């Protein structure tokens, strides 16, 4: 499912980053690292990374990490992995939201960890895109065929 993007951010660098980030093979903490890296590299806007719980309709995550940023005086929350932990339906945030619209679902605080301070090469190894993962699988299948033919 495509991440939700508020209309004022459609076509922005924020949408580009979130669409790319959603394709990465990582959980919520890895997503925070990846988003912090991309925001630092592409926007120079700092992300605030929060840890805690997400509670929706009586269901809650055991532990969760999400990101918050400000643009043009509006605070936004990014969450791309909540559906891994609760369920995959439209009630569960997946994308960029006005913080004021979803703040009551999140119970946590900002972390003091250093997020996203990795070189690009390490980011690509730790958080591969789905396309990179598919290419790797293709290469492994070709290698298997080559070995089987010998």
C-alpha positions as CSV (number, residue, x, y, z in Angstrom):
1,X,0.0,0.0,0.0
2,X,1.3,3.4,-1.0
3,X,2.2,5.7,2.0
4,X,-0.2,8.5,2.8
5,X,1.1,11.9,1.9
6,X,-0.8,15.2,2.8
7,X,-1.7,17.2,-0.2
8,X,0.6,20.1,0.6
9,X,3.6,17.6,0.5
10,X,2.6,15.8,-2.7
11,X,5.5,16.2,-5.2
12,X,7.9,17.4,-2.5
13,X,11.3,16.0,-1.5
14,X,9.5,14.6,1.6
15,X,7.2,12.5,-0.6
16,X,10.2,11.3,-2.6
17,X,12.1,10.3,0.5
18,X,9.1,8.5,2.1
19,X,8.3,6.5,-1.1
20,X,11.9,5.4,-1.3
21,X,12.1,4.7,2.4
22,X,9.0,2.5,2.3
23,X,10.7,0.2,-0.2
24,X,13.6,-0.5,2.3
25,X,13.8,-3.8,4.0
26,X,13.9,-2.8,7.7
27,X,11.8,-2.4,10.8
28,X,10.9,0.8,12.6
29,X,14.3,1.4,14.2
30,X,16.1,0.8,10.9
31,X,13.6,3.1,9.2
32,X,14.4,5.9,11.7
33,X,18.1,5.5,10.8
34,X,17.3,5.6,7.1
35,X,15.0,8.6,7.3
36,X,17.4,10.5,9.5
37,X,20.2,9.8,6.9
38,X,18.0,11.0,4.0
39,X,16.7,14.1,5.7
40,X,20.2,15.1,6.7
41,X,21.5,14.5,3.2
42,X,18.6,15.8,1.1
43,X,16.8,18.4,3.1
44,X,19.1,19.6,6.0
45,X,15.9,19.4,8.1
46,X,16.5,17.6,11.4
47,X,14.3,14.7,12.3
48,X,13.3,14.0,15.9
49,X,13.2,10.3,16.5
50,X,10.7,9.1,19.2
51,X,10.4,5.7,20.9
52,X,7.5,4.4,22.8
53,X,4.1,2.8,22.0
54,X,1.5,3.1,19.3
55,X,-2.0,2.3,20.4
56,X,-4.9,2.0,17.8
57,X,-8.3,0.6,18.5
58,X,-7.1,-1.2,21.7
59,X,-4.1,-2.8,19.9
60,X,-0.6,-1.6,20.7
61,X,2.9,-2.2,19.5
62,X,5.4,-3.8,22.0
63,X,7.9,-1.1,21.2
64,X,7.9,1.4,18.3
65,X,10.0,4.1,16.7
66,X,8.7,7.0,14.6
67,X,10.0,10.3,13.2
68,X,8.8,13.9,13.5
69,X,9.9,16.9,11.4
70,X,8.8,20.5,10.9
71,X,8.3,22.2,7.6
72,X,6.7,25.7,7.1
73,X,5.7,25.8,10.7
74,X,3.8,22.5,10.6
75,X,4.9,19.4,12.5
76,X,4.6,16.1,10.7
77,X,4.9,12.5,11.9
78,X,6.4,9.8,9.6
79,X,5.5,6.2,10.4
80,X,6.1,3.5,7.8
81,X,6.3,0.3,9.9
82,X,3.3,0.4,12.3
83,X,1.4,-2.1,10.1
84,X,4.2,-4.6,10.7
85,X,3.2,-4.7,14.3
86,X,-0.5,-4.2,14.6
87,X,-2.3,-5.0,11.4
88,X,-2.3,-4.0,7.8
89,X,-5.4,-1.8,7.4
90,X,-6.3,1.8,6.8
91,X,-6.8,2.6,10.5
92,X,-3.1,2.2,11.1
93,X,-0.8,5.1,10.1
94,X,1.4,4.5,7.1
95,X,3.0,7.6,5.6
96,X,3.3,11.3,6.6
97,X,0.7,12.8,8.9
98,X,0.1,16.1,10.5
99,X,1.3,15.5,14.0
100,X,-1.8,17.1,15.5
101,X,-4.0,14.5,13.7
102,X,-2.3,11.4,15.1
103,X,-0.5,12.5,18.3
104,X,-3.0,10.8,20.6
105,X,-2.1,7.4,19.1
106,X,1.6,7.7,20.0
107,X,2.9,7.6,23.5
108,X,6.7,8.1,23.7
109,X,9.5,10.5,23.9
110,X,12.4,11.7,21.8
111,X,15.5,9.5,21.9
112,X,19.0,10.6,22.6
113,X,20.5,8.1,20.1
114,X,22.5,9.2,17.1
115,X,20.3,8.4,14.1
116,X,21.4,8.2,10.5
117,X,25.1,8.9,10.9
118,X,26.2,6.2,8.5
119,X,28.0,6.5,5.2
120,X,25.9,6.0,2.1
121,X,27.6,2.6,1.4
122,X,26.6,1.3,4.8
123,X,23.1,2.6,4.5
124,X,22.6,0.7,1.2
125,X,23.9,-2.5,2.8
126,X,21.9,-2.2,6.0
127,X,18.7,-1.0,4.4
128,X,18.5,-2.3,0.8
129,X,15.7,-1.3,-1.5
130,X,13.2,-3.9,-2.7
131,X,14.7,-3.5,-6.2
132,X,18.2,-4.2,-4.9
133,X,16.9,-7.2,-3.0
134,X,15.2,-8.5,-6.2
135,X,18.4,-8.0,-8.2
136,X,20.4,-9.9,-5.6
137,X,17.9,-12.8,-5.7
138,X,18.2,-12.8,-9.5
139,X,22.0,-13.0,-9.3
140,X,21.8,-15.9,-6.8
141,X,19.4,-17.8,-9.1
142,X,21.8,-17.3,-12.1
143,X,24.7,-18.5,-9.9
144,X,22.7,-21.6,-8.9
145,X,21.9,-22.4,-12.5
146,X,25.5,-22.0,-13.5
147,X,26.6,-24.3,-10.6
148,X,24.0,-26.9,-11.5
149,X,25.1,-27.0,-15.1
150,X,28.6,-27.9,-14.2
